[in-house]
One Martini backbone bead per residue (centre of mass of N, CA, C, O) as a GRO file, in nm:
protein
  236
    1MET     BB    1   0.121   0.065   0.031
    2SER     BB    2   0.105   0.364   0.038
    3ASP     BB    3   0.161   0.665   0.138
    4LEU     BB    4  -0.085   0.761   0.008
    5VAL     BB    5  -0.407   0.902   0.009
    6VAL     BB    6  -0.701   0.937  -0.195
    7VAL     BB    7  -0.962   1.117  -0.111
    8VAL     BB    8  -1.339   1.169  -0.096
    9ALA     BB    9  -1.486   1.429   0.042
   10ARG     BB   10  -1.709   1.585   0.302
   11THR     BB   11  -1.700   1.939   0.318
   12ASP     BB   12  -2.015   1.978   0.229
   13ALA     BB   13  -2.342   1.901   0.329
   14ASP     BB   14  -2.479   2.170   0.151
   15ALA     BB   15  -2.342   2.110  -0.196
   16GLY     BB   16  -2.351   1.863  -0.271
   17HIS     BB   17  -2.147   1.788  -0.529
   18MET     BB   18  -1.966   2.045  -0.421
   19GLY     BB   19  -1.896   1.880  -0.155
   20PHE     BB   20  -1.661   1.761  -0.286
   21SER     BB   21  -1.305   1.670  -0.152
   22LEU     BB   22  -0.957   1.648  -0.229
   23LEU     BB   23  -0.742   1.415   0.017
   24VAL     BB   24  -0.443   1.386   0.151
   25VAL     BB   25  -0.319   1.098   0.317
   26GLU     BB   26  -0.092   1.008   0.552
   27ARG     BB   27   0.161   0.814   0.701
   28GLY     BB   28   0.098   0.911   1.012
   29MET     BB   29  -0.182   1.006   1.052
   30GLU     BB   30  -0.361   1.084   1.274
   31GLY     BB   31  -0.638   0.780   1.282
   32PHE     BB   32  -0.459   0.648   1.021
   33GLU     BB   33  -0.502   0.304   0.909
   34ARG     BB   34  -0.366   0.006   0.828
   35GLY     BB   35  -0.432  -0.284   0.700
   36ARG     BB   36  -0.524  -0.585   0.544
   37ASN     BB   37  -0.515  -0.751   0.318
   38LEU     BB   38  -0.718  -0.904   0.143
   39ASP     BB   39  -0.878  -1.202  -0.001
   40LYS     BB   40  -0.928  -1.255  -0.268
   41VAL     BB   41  -1.067  -1.436  -0.554
   42GLY     BB   42  -0.938  -1.215  -0.754
   43MET     BB   43  -0.691  -1.010  -0.870
   44LYS     BB   44  -0.440  -1.060  -0.723
   45ALA     BB   45  -0.272  -0.890  -0.814
   46GLN     BB   46  -0.465  -0.622  -0.680
   47ASP     BB   47  -0.456  -0.436  -0.392
   48THR     BB   48  -0.628  -0.514  -0.111
   49GLY     BB   49  -0.738  -0.313   0.147
   50GLU     BB   50  -0.762  -0.126   0.440
   51LEU     BB   51  -0.891   0.132   0.606
   52PHE     BB   52  -0.862   0.390   0.921
   53PHE     BB   53  -1.096   0.627   0.985
   54ASP     BB   54  -1.044   0.889   1.308
   55ASN     BB   55  -1.027   1.181   1.320
   56VAL     BB   56  -0.922   1.283   1.114
   57VAL     BB   57  -0.670   1.523   1.004
   58VAL     BB   58  -0.638   1.758   0.791
   59PRO     BB   59  -0.447   1.957   0.583
   60LYS     BB   60  -0.461   2.306   0.388
   61GLU     BB   61  -0.204   2.116   0.223
   62ASN     BB   62  -0.397   1.855   0.101
   63LEU     BB   63  -0.506   1.956  -0.064
   64LEU     BB   64  -0.672   1.871  -0.409
   65GLY     BB   65  -0.720   2.168  -0.510
   66GLU     BB   66  -1.042   2.271  -0.491
   67GLU     BB   67  -1.291   2.317  -0.327
   68GLY     BB   68  -1.545   2.131  -0.398
   69HIS     BB   69  -1.410   1.941  -0.699
   70GLY     BB   70  -1.409   1.633  -0.645
   71PHE     BB   71  -1.634   1.549  -0.850
   72ILE     BB   72  -1.482   1.707  -1.130
   73TYR     BB   73  -1.274   1.575  -1.158
   74LEU     BB   74  -1.374   1.273  -1.198
   75MET     BB   75  -1.560   1.360  -1.472
   76GLN     BB   76  -1.298   1.429  -1.655
   77ASN     BB   77  -1.213   1.096  -1.645
   78LEU     BB   78  -1.433   0.916  -1.741
   79PRO     BB   79  -1.456   0.829  -2.062
   80GLN     BB   80  -1.155   0.692  -1.984
   81GLU     BB   81  -1.237   0.483  -1.748
   82ARG     BB   82  -1.454   0.307  -1.914
   83ILE     BB   83  -1.254   0.243  -2.093
   84SER     BB   84  -1.022   0.102  -2.021
   85ILE     BB   85  -1.185  -0.110  -1.924
   86GLY     BB   86  -1.280  -0.242  -2.168
   87VAL     BB   87  -0.976  -0.334  -2.245
   88ILE     BB   88  -0.967  -0.529  -2.042
   89ALA     BB   89  -1.192  -0.716  -2.132
   90VAL     BB   90  -1.091  -0.750  -2.447
   91ALA     BB   91  -0.855  -0.872  -2.382
   92ALA     BB   92  -0.951  -1.144  -2.218
   93CYS     BB   93  -1.116  -1.246  -2.457
   94GLU     BB   94  -0.891  -1.307  -2.591
   95HIS     BB   95  -0.714  -1.495  -2.419
   96VAL     BB   96  -0.984  -1.732  -2.398
   97LEU     BB   97  -0.971  -1.793  -2.612
   98ASN     BB   98  -0.685  -1.880  -2.729
   99LEU     BB   99  -0.739  -2.116  -2.410
  100CYS     BB  100  -0.968  -2.291  -2.594
  101LEU     BB  101  -0.781  -2.298  -2.903
  102ASP     BB  102  -0.559  -2.470  -2.782
  103TYR     BB  103  -0.740  -2.690  -2.579
  104ALA     BB  104  -0.882  -2.803  -2.813
  105LYS     BB  105  -0.602  -2.918  -2.997
  106GLN     BB  106  -0.499  -3.116  -2.712
  107ARG     BB  107  -0.764  -3.248  -2.654
  108GLU     BB  108  -0.862  -3.615  -2.672
  109ALA     BB  109  -1.177  -3.753  -2.733
  110PHE     BB  110  -1.223  -4.024  -2.919
  111GLY     BB  111  -0.947  -4.001  -3.038
  112LYS     BB  112  -0.997  -3.660  -3.049
  113PRO     BB  113  -1.022  -3.382  -3.075
  114ILE     BB  114  -1.245  -3.149  -2.934
  115GLY     BB  115  -1.241  -2.944  -3.211
  116LYS     BB  116  -1.376  -3.138  -3.375
  117PHE     BB  117  -1.649  -3.090  -3.291
  118GLN     BB  118  -1.874  -2.926  -3.363
  119HIS     BB  119  -1.977  -2.763  -3.172
  120ASN     BB  120  -1.695  -2.652  -3.052
  121ARG     BB  121  -1.720  -2.505  -3.321
  122PHE     BB  122  -1.891  -2.323  -3.263
  123LEU     BB  123  -1.844  -2.212  -3.044
  124LEU     BB  124  -1.558  -2.071  -3.144
  125ALA     BB  125  -1.673  -1.877  -3.347
  126GLU     BB  126  -1.852  -1.770  -3.218
  127MET     BB  127  -1.627  -1.583  -3.044
  128ALA     BB  128  -1.480  -1.461  -3.225
  129THR     BB  129  -1.683  -1.277  -3.302
  130GLU     BB  130  -1.735  -1.130  -3.073
  131VAL     BB  131  -1.419  -1.027  -3.040
  132TYR     BB  132  -1.387  -0.927  -3.234
  133ILE     BB  133  -1.611  -0.663  -3.229
  134ALA     BB  134  -1.499  -0.553  -2.953
  135ARG     BB  135  -1.255  -0.464  -3.085
  136THR     BB  136  -1.354  -0.245  -3.269
  137PHE     BB  137  -1.529  -0.145  -3.147
  138ILE     BB  138  -1.266  -0.006  -2.910
  139ASN     BB  139  -1.102   0.088  -3.149
  140ASP     BB  140  -1.314   0.357  -3.172
  141CYS     BB  141  -1.309   0.463  -2.883
  142ILE     BB  142  -1.024   0.566  -2.873
  143LEU     BB  143  -1.024   0.719  -3.123
  144LYS     BB  144  -1.253   0.941  -2.979
  145LEU     BB  145  -1.081   0.964  -2.710
  146ASN     BB  146  -0.831   1.055  -2.922
  147ALA     BB  147  -1.059   1.327  -3.047
  148GLY     BB  148  -1.290   1.383  -2.800
  149GLU     BB  149  -1.562   1.265  -2.884
  150ALA     BB  150  -1.616   1.111  -2.625
  151ASP     BB  151  -1.865   1.020  -2.391
  152THR     BB  152  -2.009   0.889  -2.179
  153SER     BB  153  -2.236   0.720  -2.332
  154LEU     BB  154  -2.005   0.536  -2.505
  155ALA     BB  155  -1.863   0.451  -2.277
  156SER     BB  156  -2.082   0.261  -2.125
  157MET     BB  157  -2.146   0.102  -2.364
  158ALA     BB  158  -1.804  -0.018  -2.305
  159LYS     BB  159  -1.821  -0.122  -2.014
  160TRP     BB  160  -2.121  -0.294  -2.048
  161TRP     BB  161  -2.031  -0.502  -2.286
  162THR     BB  162  -1.714  -0.595  -2.237
  163THR     BB  163  -1.850  -0.735  -1.923
  164GLU     BB  164  -2.019  -0.919  -2.032
  165LEU     BB  165  -1.888  -1.093  -2.186
  166GLN     BB  166  -1.663  -1.169  -2.069
  167THR     BB  167  -1.859  -1.321  -1.857
  168LYS     BB  168  -1.946  -1.549  -2.106
  169LEU     BB  169  -1.681  -1.632  -2.237
  170VAL     BB  170  -1.543  -1.734  -1.981
  171ASP     BB  171  -1.741  -1.958  -1.920
  172ARG     BB  172  -1.774  -2.108  -2.200
  173GLY     BB  173  -1.410  -2.197  -2.123
  174VAL     BB  174  -1.475  -2.364  -1.908
  175GLN     BB  175  -1.676  -2.577  -2.014
  176LEU     BB  176  -1.454  -2.613  -2.244
  177HIS     BB  177  -1.300  -2.788  -2.018
  178GLY     BB  178  -1.429  -2.916  -1.829
  179GLY     BB  179  -1.337  -2.967  -1.508
  180TYR     BB  180  -1.039  -2.817  -1.536
  181GLY     BB  181  -1.206  -2.518  -1.543
  182PHE     BB  182  -1.208  -2.561  -1.177
  183MET     BB  183  -0.895  -2.524  -1.194
  184TRP     BB  184  -0.675  -2.355  -1.113
  185GLU     BB  185  -0.411  -2.450  -1.305
  186TYR     BB  186  -0.569  -2.308  -1.455
  187PRO     BB  187  -0.627  -1.994  -1.683
  188VAL     BB  188  -0.948  -2.020  -1.648
  189ALA     BB  189  -1.018  -2.004  -1.406
  190ARG     BB  190  -0.863  -1.692  -1.305
  191ALA     BB  191  -1.028  -1.569  -1.515
  192TRP     BB  192  -1.299  -1.599  -1.385
  193ALA     BB  193  -1.210  -1.481  -1.129
  194ASP     BB  194  -1.161  -1.195  -1.242
  195ALA     BB  195  -1.446  -1.110  -1.371
  196ARG     BB  196  -1.617  -1.117  -1.105
  197VAL     BB  197  -1.662  -0.808  -1.075
  198PHE     BB  198  -1.736  -0.654  -1.257
  199SER     BB  199  -2.043  -0.733  -1.220
  200GLN     BB  200  -2.040  -0.654  -0.914
  201GLY     BB  201  -1.963  -0.359  -0.931
  202ARG     BB  202  -2.295  -0.376  -1.109
  203TRP     BB  203  -2.459  -0.429  -0.850
  204HIS     BB  204  -2.371  -0.121  -0.677
  205PHE     BB  205  -2.455   0.037  -0.879
  206GLU     BB  206  -2.808  -0.030  -0.881
  207THR     BB  207  -2.826   0.027  -0.590
  208ALA     BB  208  -2.718   0.256  -0.506
  209PRO     BB  209  -2.741   0.564  -0.472
  210ALA     BB  210  -2.737   0.836  -0.650
  211GLU     BB  211  -2.495   0.992  -0.544
  212LEU     BB  212  -2.310   0.744  -0.524
  213ARG     BB  213  -2.317   0.637  -0.791
  214SER     BB  214  -2.150   0.795  -0.906
  215LEU     BB  215  -1.885   0.807  -0.699
  216HIS     BB  216  -1.837   0.508  -0.783
  217HIS     BB  217  -1.841   0.501  -1.061
  218VAL     BB  218  -1.590   0.690  -1.124
  219ALA     BB  219  -1.326   0.662  -0.873
  220GLY     BB  220  -1.238   0.347  -0.783
  221GLY     BB  221  -1.011   0.375  -0.559
  222PHE     BB  222  -1.200   0.607  -0.445
  223PHE     BB  223  -1.251   0.718  -0.138
  224TYR     BB  224  -1.506   0.799   0.127
  225ALA     BB  225  -1.547   0.980   0.487
  226THR     BB  226  -1.602   0.948   0.782
  227ASP     BB  227  -1.600   0.870   1.124
  228HIS     BB  228  -1.540   0.586   1.154
  229GLN     BB  229  -1.455   0.455   0.894
  230ARG     BB  230  -1.446   0.208   0.698
  231ILE     BB  231  -1.226   0.062   0.444
  232ARG     BB  232  -1.160  -0.037   0.088
  233CYS     BB  233  -0.901  -0.065  -0.131
  234GLY     BB  234  -0.812  -0.007  -0.431
  235CYS     BB  235  -0.440  -0.072  -0.566
  236GLY     BB  236  -0.281  -0.114  -0.858
   0.00000   0.00000   0.00000
């Protein structure tokens, strides 16, 4: 865990979305403690740890940017954040497709590779088609982002559709591998565990109160807290 943590904090309870600011909380500040790294199901390379805030006093020089502009800062990079998630999802889809193609060539049943069976050939063809469509879509999103033409709607489409596809294709990959697909030693099992967090994140987004939904959706690894609150923070 880093020595500095950027926290989205409510600094004006009556100012609505203009009542949030970015505060830099440092290791060693009184009332700020870091707990253990959590043992997640997937995403093992990305640490997720507990943060504890107990009446932490943050000096004014640790204000990042202007007071009351925290939500605006987060919103400014929203299209890039969502499209970046889409890029990760498409890369995961391509990886799973390659795993399935290799496995279908190597694994034999009834005297021939399982890739020779018509059902599996149809399955792999469908996966390859969907991956190609996803790659074409996300490439177009990247071009629009670089040209300053990617709006929130397009970025939302990219994040939603590509992560849904990732979940779908990883599940198919596990099915194609049979019992081996449920074994941790096989990469497709680890890909399945990693993919789960994307749909779980959308579940939180769909059920959160309206004001908090926006913050949760755009903040990524940033969190805001009230006094005596325990936070779990993902840090890449």
